[in-house]
Short mmCIF file of N, CA and C in Angstrom, two decimals:
data_model
loop_
_atom_site.label_atom_id
_atom_site.label_comp_id
_atom_site.label_asym_id
_atom_site.label_seq_id
_atom_site.Cartn_x
_atom_site.Cartn_y
_atom_site.Cartn_z
N MET A 1 52.39 -6.94 31.46
CA MET A 1 51.81 -6.18 32.23
C MET A 1 52.22 -6.22 34.07
N GLY A 2 51.79 -5.65 34.71
CA GLY A 2 52.12 -5.06 35.98
C GLY A 2 52.14 -6.53 36.86
N ARG A 3 52.59 -6.04 38.26
CA ARG A 3 52.28 -7.03 39.18
C ARG A 3 52.28 -6.37 40.56
N LEU A 4 51.89 -7.08 41.56
CA LEU A 4 51.79 -6.58 42.84
C LEU A 4 53.47 -5.87 43.31
N LEU A 5 53.20 -4.62 43.83
CA LEU A 5 54.41 -4.29 44.19
C LEU A 5 54.78 -4.32 45.45
N LYS A 6 53.79 -4.49 46.51
CA LYS A 6 53.88 -4.94 47.72
C LYS A 6 52.64 -5.66 48.45
N THR A 7 52.97 -6.28 49.37
CA THR A 7 51.76 -7.02 50.35
C THR A 7 51.46 -5.99 51.58
N ASN A 8 49.89 -6.36 51.15
CA ASN A 8 49.00 -5.41 52.05
C ASN A 8 47.98 -5.87 52.63
N CYS A 9 47.49 -5.47 53.55
CA CYS A 9 46.10 -6.00 54.54
C CYS A 9 45.41 -4.28 54.67
N LEU A 10 44.19 -4.40 53.87
CA LEU A 10 43.40 -3.42 54.72
C LEU A 10 42.34 -3.89 55.47
N GLN A 11 42.03 -3.41 56.58
CA GLN A 11 40.84 -3.95 57.45
C GLN A 11 39.71 -3.21 57.01
N PRO A 12 38.46 -3.60 57.27
CA PRO A 12 37.13 -3.20 56.85
C PRO A 12 37.21 -1.67 57.19
N GLY A 13 36.66 -0.98 56.28
CA GLY A 13 36.58 0.54 56.56
C GLY A 13 37.85 1.45 55.83
N GLN A 14 38.98 0.57 55.61
CA GLN A 14 40.23 1.32 55.15
C GLN A 14 40.10 1.23 53.71
N GLY A 15 40.77 2.23 53.16
CA GLY A 15 40.85 2.52 51.68
C GLY A 15 40.60 3.85 51.63
N ARG A 16 41.04 4.45 50.37
CA ARG A 16 40.60 5.56 49.71
C ARG A 16 39.17 5.85 49.31
N SER A 17 38.34 6.33 50.04
CA SER A 17 36.92 6.49 49.70
C SER A 17 36.65 7.92 48.93
N ILE A 18 35.73 7.76 47.85
CA ILE A 18 35.57 8.80 47.07
C ILE A 18 33.91 8.90 46.51
N TRP A 19 33.00 9.85 46.71
CA TRP A 19 31.83 9.91 46.10
C TRP A 19 31.86 10.19 44.62
N VAL A 20 31.24 9.34 44.01
CA VAL A 20 31.18 9.51 42.40
C VAL A 20 29.89 9.61 42.17
N THR A 21 29.02 10.60 41.63
CA THR A 21 27.54 10.36 41.25
C THR A 21 26.70 9.92 42.33
N GLY A 22 26.94 10.20 43.42
CA GLY A 22 26.08 9.51 44.34
C GLY A 22 26.52 8.25 45.26
N ASP A 23 27.55 7.61 44.52
CA ASP A 23 27.79 6.27 45.10
C ASP A 23 29.13 6.53 45.79
N LEU A 24 29.42 5.56 46.85
CA LEU A 24 30.70 5.78 47.45
C LEU A 24 31.54 4.61 46.80
N TYR A 25 32.87 4.95 46.36
CA TYR A 25 33.59 3.93 45.91
C TYR A 25 35.00 4.23 46.90
N THR A 26 35.56 2.91 47.28
CA THR A 26 36.46 2.96 48.14
C THR A 26 37.52 2.04 47.49
N LEU A 27 38.76 2.77 47.43
CA LEU A 27 39.71 2.03 46.51
C LEU A 27 40.39 1.07 47.52
N LYS A 28 40.40 -0.31 47.33
CA LYS A 28 41.27 -1.19 48.00
C LYS A 28 42.63 -1.59 47.73
N THR A 29 42.68 -1.68 46.37
CA THR A 29 44.13 -1.66 45.56
C THR A 29 43.97 -1.00 44.44
N THR A 30 45.02 -0.20 44.26
CA THR A 30 45.23 0.57 43.24
C THR A 30 46.02 0.24 41.89
N GLY A 31 45.98 0.75 41.02
CA GLY A 31 46.83 0.72 39.81
C GLY A 31 48.04 0.89 40.12
N ALA A 32 48.64 1.59 41.02
CA ALA A 32 49.59 2.48 41.68
C ALA A 32 50.40 1.11 42.28
N GLU A 33 49.66 0.32 42.93
CA GLU A 33 49.95 -0.78 43.94
C GLU A 33 50.24 -1.87 43.01
N THR A 34 49.79 -2.33 41.95
CA THR A 34 49.41 -3.35 41.13
C THR A 34 50.62 -3.35 39.91
N GLY A 35 51.10 -2.09 39.71
CA GLY A 35 51.78 -1.98 38.33
C GLY A 35 50.92 -1.77 37.05
N GLY A 36 49.93 -1.37 37.59
CA GLY A 36 48.59 -1.29 36.65
C GLY A 36 47.98 -2.45 36.11
N ALA A 37 48.41 -3.58 36.81
CA ALA A 37 47.74 -4.84 36.47
C ALA A 37 46.01 -4.97 36.77
N PHE A 38 45.84 -4.40 37.87
CA PHE A 38 44.26 -4.60 38.22
C PHE A 38 43.96 -3.33 39.34
N ALA A 39 42.86 -3.07 39.33
CA ALA A 39 42.40 -2.35 40.92
C ALA A 39 40.96 -2.86 41.44
N MET A 40 40.96 -2.79 42.86
CA MET A 40 39.79 -3.52 43.31
C MET A 40 39.00 -2.28 44.06
N ILE A 41 37.99 -2.31 43.92
CA ILE A 41 37.20 -1.26 44.50
C ILE A 41 35.79 -1.51 44.98
N GLU A 42 35.52 -1.09 46.31
CA GLU A 42 34.43 -1.43 47.17
C GLU A 42 33.26 -0.32 46.70
N ALA A 43 32.33 -0.77 46.24
CA ALA A 43 31.15 0.39 45.99
C ALA A 43 30.27 0.22 46.79
N VAL A 44 29.55 1.16 47.53
CA VAL A 44 28.36 1.29 48.12
C VAL A 44 27.25 1.92 47.62
N VAL A 45 26.29 1.36 46.85
CA VAL A 45 25.07 2.16 46.32
C VAL A 45 24.01 2.02 46.69
N PRO A 46 23.68 3.32 47.05
CA PRO A 46 22.29 3.63 47.68
C PRO A 46 21.07 3.42 46.66
N PRO A 47 19.74 3.09 47.48
CA PRO A 47 18.83 2.96 46.57
C PRO A 47 18.52 3.96 45.44
N GLY A 48 18.60 3.79 44.54
CA GLY A 48 18.22 4.71 43.00
C GLY A 48 19.43 4.93 42.50
N GLY A 49 20.65 4.32 43.25
CA GLY A 49 22.20 4.85 42.81
C GLY A 49 22.71 3.75 41.64
N GLY A 50 23.79 4.11 41.25
CA GLY A 50 24.18 3.57 40.14
C GLY A 50 24.71 4.28 38.90
N PRO A 51 25.78 4.17 37.99
CA PRO A 51 26.12 4.80 36.92
C PRO A 51 25.12 4.69 36.22
N PRO A 52 25.52 5.95 34.96
CA PRO A 52 24.62 6.08 33.84
C PRO A 52 25.18 4.81 32.41
N PRO A 53 24.53 4.67 31.77
CA PRO A 53 24.98 3.51 30.82
C PRO A 53 26.27 3.92 30.28
N HIS A 54 27.27 3.00 30.06
CA HIS A 54 28.54 3.45 29.76
C HIS A 54 29.36 2.23 28.98
N ARG A 55 30.34 2.50 28.79
CA ARG A 55 31.45 1.45 27.73
C ARG A 55 32.97 1.75 28.03
N HIS A 56 33.57 0.81 28.61
CA HIS A 56 34.92 0.97 28.95
C HIS A 56 35.64 0.44 27.62
N THR A 57 36.64 1.05 27.27
CA THR A 57 37.50 0.67 26.00
C THR A 57 38.69 -0.19 26.31
N ARG A 58 38.92 0.07 27.62
CA ARG A 58 40.17 -0.28 28.20
C ARG A 58 40.00 -1.59 29.10
N GLU A 59 39.09 -1.69 29.95
CA GLU A 59 39.01 -2.45 30.80
C GLU A 59 37.90 -3.52 30.70
N ASP A 60 38.21 -4.70 31.28
CA ASP A 60 37.47 -5.96 31.52
C ASP A 60 36.77 -5.36 33.15
N GLU A 61 35.69 -5.86 33.61
CA GLU A 61 35.06 -5.43 35.00
C GLU A 61 34.59 -7.15 35.21
N ALA A 62 34.86 -7.10 36.71
CA ALA A 62 34.05 -8.01 37.43
C ALA A 62 33.44 -7.86 38.80
N PHE A 63 32.19 -8.02 39.02
CA PHE A 63 31.52 -7.56 40.28
C PHE A 63 31.19 -8.82 41.25
N TYR A 64 31.59 -8.47 42.49
CA TYR A 64 30.70 -9.36 43.53
C TYR A 64 30.07 -8.79 44.27
N VAL A 65 28.88 -9.24 44.43
CA VAL A 65 27.89 -8.66 45.29
C VAL A 65 28.05 -8.99 46.73
N LEU A 66 28.41 -8.31 47.66
CA LEU A 66 28.53 -8.58 48.91
C LEU A 66 27.13 -8.47 49.76
N GLU A 67 26.43 -7.01 49.55
CA GLU A 67 25.18 -6.80 50.19
C GLU A 67 23.84 -6.59 49.27
N GLY A 68 22.76 -6.61 49.53
CA GLY A 68 21.74 -5.92 48.76
C GLY A 68 21.55 -6.75 47.53
N GLU A 69 21.11 -5.92 46.59
CA GLU A 69 20.46 -6.55 45.26
C GLU A 69 20.72 -5.02 44.19
N LEU A 70 21.35 -5.69 43.33
CA LEU A 70 21.62 -4.68 42.29
C LEU A 70 20.93 -5.07 40.95
N VAL A 71 20.33 -4.64 39.92
CA VAL A 71 20.01 -4.73 38.89
C VAL A 71 21.07 -4.21 37.74
N PHE A 72 21.51 -5.33 36.69
CA PHE A 72 22.70 -5.27 35.62
C PHE A 72 21.81 -5.26 34.39
N HIS A 73 22.59 -4.22 33.41
CA HIS A 73 21.80 -4.18 32.25
C HIS A 73 22.99 -4.30 31.56
N ALA A 74 23.43 -5.39 30.35
CA ALA A 74 24.57 -5.36 29.70
C ALA A 74 24.13 -6.27 28.34
N ASP A 75 24.73 -5.67 27.44
CA ASP A 75 24.43 -6.65 25.89
C ASP A 75 23.09 -7.13 25.71
N GLY A 76 22.30 -6.25 26.01
CA GLY A 76 20.81 -6.44 25.81
C GLY A 76 20.43 -7.47 26.79
N GLN A 77 21.03 -7.67 27.95
CA GLN A 77 20.27 -8.56 29.02
C GLN A 77 19.94 -7.91 30.13
N SER A 78 19.22 -8.12 30.91
CA SER A 78 18.99 -7.73 32.48
C SER A 78 18.69 -8.86 33.29
N PHE A 79 19.46 -8.50 34.36
CA PHE A 79 19.57 -9.47 35.65
C PHE A 79 19.76 -8.98 36.99
N THR A 80 18.79 -9.37 38.00
CA THR A 80 18.94 -9.11 39.33
C THR A 80 20.26 -9.87 39.85
N ALA A 81 21.32 -9.14 40.71
CA ALA A 81 22.22 -9.74 41.36
C ALA A 81 22.24 -9.69 43.09
N GLY A 82 22.23 -10.72 43.58
CA GLY A 82 22.03 -10.33 45.12
C GLY A 82 23.77 -10.81 45.76
N PRO A 83 23.68 -11.21 46.84
CA PRO A 83 24.74 -11.48 47.91
C PRO A 83 25.45 -12.73 47.27
N GLY A 84 26.43 -12.53 46.81
CA GLY A 84 27.06 -13.83 46.28
C GLY A 84 26.88 -13.84 44.58
N SER A 85 26.31 -13.07 44.10
CA SER A 85 26.46 -12.91 42.66
C SER A 85 27.39 -12.62 42.03
N TRP A 86 27.87 -13.24 41.05
CA TRP A 86 29.34 -12.92 40.28
C TRP A 86 29.02 -12.51 38.87
N ILE A 87 29.40 -11.19 38.69
CA ILE A 87 29.31 -10.81 37.22
C ILE A 87 30.39 -10.39 36.48
N THR A 88 30.77 -11.14 35.17
CA THR A 88 31.71 -10.42 34.39
C THR A 88 31.27 -9.54 33.04
N LEU A 89 31.89 -8.67 32.75
CA LEU A 89 31.51 -7.64 31.69
C LEU A 89 32.96 -7.76 30.81
N ALA A 90 32.99 -7.86 29.65
CA ALA A 90 34.12 -7.60 28.71
C ALA A 90 34.27 -6.35 28.07
N ARG A 91 35.49 -5.58 28.22
CA ARG A 91 35.44 -4.51 27.67
C ARG A 91 34.61 -4.37 26.41
N GLY A 92 34.39 -3.04 26.17
CA GLY A 92 33.19 -2.89 24.74
C GLY A 92 31.87 -2.81 25.34
N SER A 93 31.53 -3.46 26.21
CA SER A 93 29.85 -3.73 26.47
C SER A 93 29.50 -2.56 27.16
N VAL A 94 28.29 -2.42 26.44
CA VAL A 94 27.66 -1.18 27.06
C VAL A 94 26.74 -1.47 28.31
N HIS A 95 26.90 -1.13 29.47
CA HIS A 95 26.40 -1.45 30.66
C HIS A 95 26.06 -0.54 31.65
N ARG A 96 24.96 -0.92 32.75
CA ARG A 96 25.14 0.15 33.71
C ARG A 96 24.41 -0.81 35.10
N PHE A 97 24.36 -0.46 36.25
CA PHE A 97 23.68 -1.55 37.25
C PHE A 97 23.11 -0.31 38.01
N ARG A 98 21.90 -0.51 38.78
CA ARG A 98 21.26 0.15 39.49
C ARG A 98 20.65 -0.41 40.52
N ASN A 99 20.67 0.20 41.81
CA ASN A 99 19.76 -0.09 42.71
C ASN A 99 18.53 -0.04 42.92
N GLU A 100 17.32 -0.71 42.41
CA GLU A 100 16.29 -0.67 42.35
C GLU A 100 15.66 -1.01 43.62
N SER A 101 16.02 -1.25 44.48
CA SER A 101 15.41 -1.68 46.14
C SER A 101 15.45 -0.65 46.99
N ARG A 102 15.17 -0.81 48.00
CA ARG A 102 15.09 0.17 49.34
C ARG A 102 16.29 0.07 50.36
N ALA A 103 16.77 -0.82 50.14
CA ALA A 103 18.39 -1.11 50.86
C ALA A 103 19.52 -0.50 50.13
N THR A 104 20.35 -0.20 50.56
CA THR A 104 21.66 -0.07 50.29
C THR A 104 22.29 -1.25 49.79
N ALA A 105 23.23 -1.25 48.83
CA ALA A 105 23.77 -2.49 48.28
C ALA A 105 25.52 -2.25 48.23
N ARG A 106 26.12 -3.33 48.32
CA ARG A 106 27.49 -2.93 48.60
C ARG A 106 28.06 -4.22 47.70
N MET A 107 29.38 -4.00 46.66
CA MET A 107 30.02 -5.06 45.89
C MET A 107 31.15 -4.49 45.97
N LEU A 108 32.07 -5.56 45.51
CA LEU A 108 33.44 -5.44 45.11
C LEU A 108 33.34 -5.48 43.50
N ILE A 109 34.40 -4.43 42.99
CA ILE A 109 34.65 -4.56 41.67
C ILE A 109 35.90 -4.58 41.64
N CYS A 110 36.18 -5.53 40.09
CA CYS A 110 37.75 -5.55 40.03
C CYS A 110 37.94 -5.22 38.69
N VAL A 111 38.93 -4.32 38.04
CA VAL A 111 38.72 -3.82 36.79
C VAL A 111 40.39 -4.33 36.40
N THR A 112 40.30 -5.00 34.89
CA THR A 112 41.69 -5.12 34.67
C THR A 112 41.97 -4.72 33.08
N PRO A 113 42.73 -4.22 32.82
CA PRO A 113 43.92 -3.74 33.60
C PRO A 113 43.37 -2.27 34.46
N ALA A 114 44.20 -1.78 35.45
CA ALA A 114 43.51 -0.67 36.04
C ALA A 114 43.60 0.58 35.45
N GLY A 115 43.20 1.63 35.72
CA GLY A 115 42.67 3.04 35.25
C GLY A 115 41.29 3.60 35.72
N LEU A 116 40.32 2.51 35.71
CA LEU A 116 39.02 3.17 36.68
C LEU A 116 39.22 3.95 38.12
N ASP A 117 40.22 3.40 38.63
CA ASP A 117 40.31 3.88 39.93
C ASP A 117 41.22 5.49 39.96
N ASP A 118 41.89 5.45 38.88
CA ASP A 118 42.60 7.09 38.62
C ASP A 118 41.18 8.06 38.15
N PHE A 119 40.33 7.31 37.22
CA PHE A 119 39.25 8.20 36.86
C PHE A 119 38.44 8.35 38.06
N PHE A 120 37.88 7.60 38.93
CA PHE A 120 37.34 8.25 40.14
C PHE A 120 37.96 9.18 40.78
N LEU A 121 39.09 8.89 41.05
CA LEU A 121 40.00 9.98 41.69
C LEU A 121 40.19 11.54 41.29
N GLU A 122 39.96 11.24 39.61
CA GLU A 122 39.98 12.58 39.13
C GLU A 122 38.55 13.12 39.12
N ILE A 123 37.54 12.61 38.99
CA ILE A 123 36.40 13.13 39.12
C ILE A 123 35.45 12.95 40.42
N GLY A 124 35.77 12.26 41.28
CA GLY A 124 35.18 12.04 42.65
C GLY A 124 35.39 13.27 43.54
N ARG A 125 34.54 13.25 44.65
CA ARG A 125 34.99 13.94 45.57
C ARG A 125 35.39 12.87 46.68
N PRO A 126 36.69 13.26 47.37
CA PRO A 126 37.00 12.47 48.68
C PRO A 126 36.09 12.49 49.76
N ALA A 127 35.75 11.24 50.42
CA ALA A 127 34.86 11.30 51.33
C ALA A 127 35.43 11.51 52.67
N VAL A 128 34.80 12.22 53.71
CA VAL A 128 34.99 12.89 54.87
C VAL A 128 34.66 11.58 56.11
N GLU A 129 35.58 11.19 56.64
CA GLU A 129 35.10 10.22 57.98
C GLU A 129 33.98 10.84 58.52
N GLY A 130 32.67 9.84 58.45
CA GLY A 130 31.91 10.04 59.45
C GLY A 130 30.99 10.94 58.83
N GLU A 131 31.03 11.17 57.53
CA GLU A 131 29.96 11.99 56.69
C GLU A 131 28.58 11.21 56.33
N GLU A 132 27.73 11.33 56.20
CA GLU A 132 26.69 10.56 55.87
C GLU A 132 26.15 10.95 54.44
N GLY A 133 26.02 9.84 53.79
CA GLY A 133 25.55 10.18 52.20
C GLY A 133 24.09 9.28 51.97
N PRO A 134 23.95 9.28 50.92
CA PRO A 134 24.60 9.85 49.28
C PRO A 134 24.36 11.42 49.27
N PHE A 135 24.77 11.96 48.39
CA PHE A 135 24.64 13.09 48.17
C PHE A 135 24.24 13.53 46.78
N PRO A 136 23.02 14.29 46.41
CA PRO A 136 22.64 14.54 45.20
C PRO A 136 23.64 14.92 44.04
N THR A 137 23.53 14.28 43.19
CA THR A 137 24.64 14.60 41.86
C THR A 137 24.47 15.96 41.42
N THR A 138 24.98 16.91 41.21
CA THR A 138 25.30 18.32 40.68
C THR A 138 25.30 18.09 39.29
N PRO A 139 24.80 19.22 38.53
CA PRO A 139 25.18 19.57 37.16
C PRO A 139 26.95 19.55 37.02
N GLU A 140 27.83 20.20 37.94
CA GLU A 140 29.31 20.26 37.88
C GLU A 140 29.64 19.01 37.97
N GLU A 141 29.30 18.16 38.70
CA GLU A 141 29.75 16.57 38.52
C GLU A 141 29.44 15.75 37.40
N ILE A 142 28.11 16.09 36.75
CA ILE A 142 27.74 15.70 35.52
C ILE A 142 28.99 16.31 34.21
N ARG A 143 29.09 17.55 34.42
CA ARG A 143 30.11 17.95 33.22
C ARG A 143 31.48 17.80 33.64
N LYS A 144 31.96 17.53 34.54
CA LYS A 144 33.09 16.80 34.84
C LYS A 144 33.32 15.41 34.66
N LEU A 145 32.22 14.61 34.80
CA LEU A 145 32.25 13.35 34.45
C LEU A 145 32.47 12.95 32.88
N LEU A 146 31.61 13.67 31.93
CA LEU A 146 31.45 13.83 30.81
C LEU A 146 32.74 14.38 30.23
N ALA A 147 33.37 15.34 30.52
CA ALA A 147 34.47 15.77 30.00
C ALA A 147 35.78 15.00 30.40
N THR A 148 35.47 14.33 31.41
CA THR A 148 36.85 13.37 31.62
C THR A 148 36.88 12.04 31.18
N ALA A 149 35.69 11.54 30.86
CA ALA A 149 35.55 10.11 30.51
C ALA A 149 36.45 9.71 29.58
N PRO A 150 36.55 10.56 28.49
CA PRO A 150 37.11 10.12 27.29
C PRO A 150 38.64 10.13 27.42
N LYS A 151 39.14 10.75 28.39
CA LYS A 151 40.49 10.59 28.73
C LYS A 151 41.04 8.92 29.37
N TYR A 152 40.21 8.44 29.87
CA TYR A 152 40.23 7.45 30.39
C TYR A 152 39.46 6.07 29.76
N GLY A 153 39.17 6.49 28.19
CA GLY A 153 38.82 5.36 27.35
C GLY A 153 37.01 5.10 27.83
N LEU A 154 36.56 6.09 28.29
CA LEU A 154 34.85 5.75 28.66
C LEU A 154 34.39 6.30 28.09
N GLU A 155 33.06 5.93 27.64
CA GLU A 155 31.84 6.19 26.78
C GLU A 155 30.85 6.49 27.45
N ILE A 156 30.00 7.50 27.98
CA ILE A 156 28.92 7.59 28.39
C ILE A 156 28.04 7.46 27.52
N HIS A 157 26.78 6.56 27.43
CA HIS A 157 25.51 6.59 26.68
C HIS A 157 24.48 7.36 27.46
N ALA A 158 23.36 7.38 26.51
CA ALA A 158 21.84 8.12 26.89
C ALA A 158 21.63 6.91 28.09
N PRO A 159 20.64 7.34 28.67
CA PRO A 159 19.91 6.45 29.53
C PRO A 159 19.06 5.48 28.99
N ASP A 160 18.52 5.97 27.87
CA ASP A 160 17.65 4.84 27.31
C ASP A 160 18.52 3.72 26.17
N HIS A 161 19.75 3.76 26.19
CA HIS A 161 20.62 2.94 25.54
C HIS A 161 20.62 1.54 25.70
#
C-alpha cells in the first residue's frame, strides 16, 4: 500500500471543495498525496443533507463528528452521533448518514484505501469561494452519480434499504 508522499499543513478552509448532492466535501488529503493509502475529507452537511444508502466495495470508512448531529444507519443499526463521536464502517456495509437537525453538521471522513476522493472529483461541482450553499440536487447530478458509482466500486441502494 502507499505512503505519504510529502509533509503538508492545510489551514482551516483550505483544500479542494466540491459540492456533491447538496453536501460540501473538502479534500484535505487525497490518494494522490498518500500513494493511494487513504484520503481525508471534511464534510459539511446541511439540514436534510446526506447521501442515499450505499455500499463501498473497496474502502473502509471512519467518521469523526466535529459539529452538529448526524443520524447514521448501517448494518441494521441506527445511531445519533454528535461532536466527538467516532464511527467506523467496514467495506461492504450498506449505510447512510443524514442531518435530521436544524443546524449544519461538520465531520471528517477517512477512507482507506483512497478512491472516494476521486469519485467526488468526478461527479461533484467545484465550489466557488464565497458562494453560499447548499444547492438543490438536480436530476443530472443523480444520473451522473448513478452512472459513475460502479467505476469506483460503489453501489447505490434504494432509500428504504
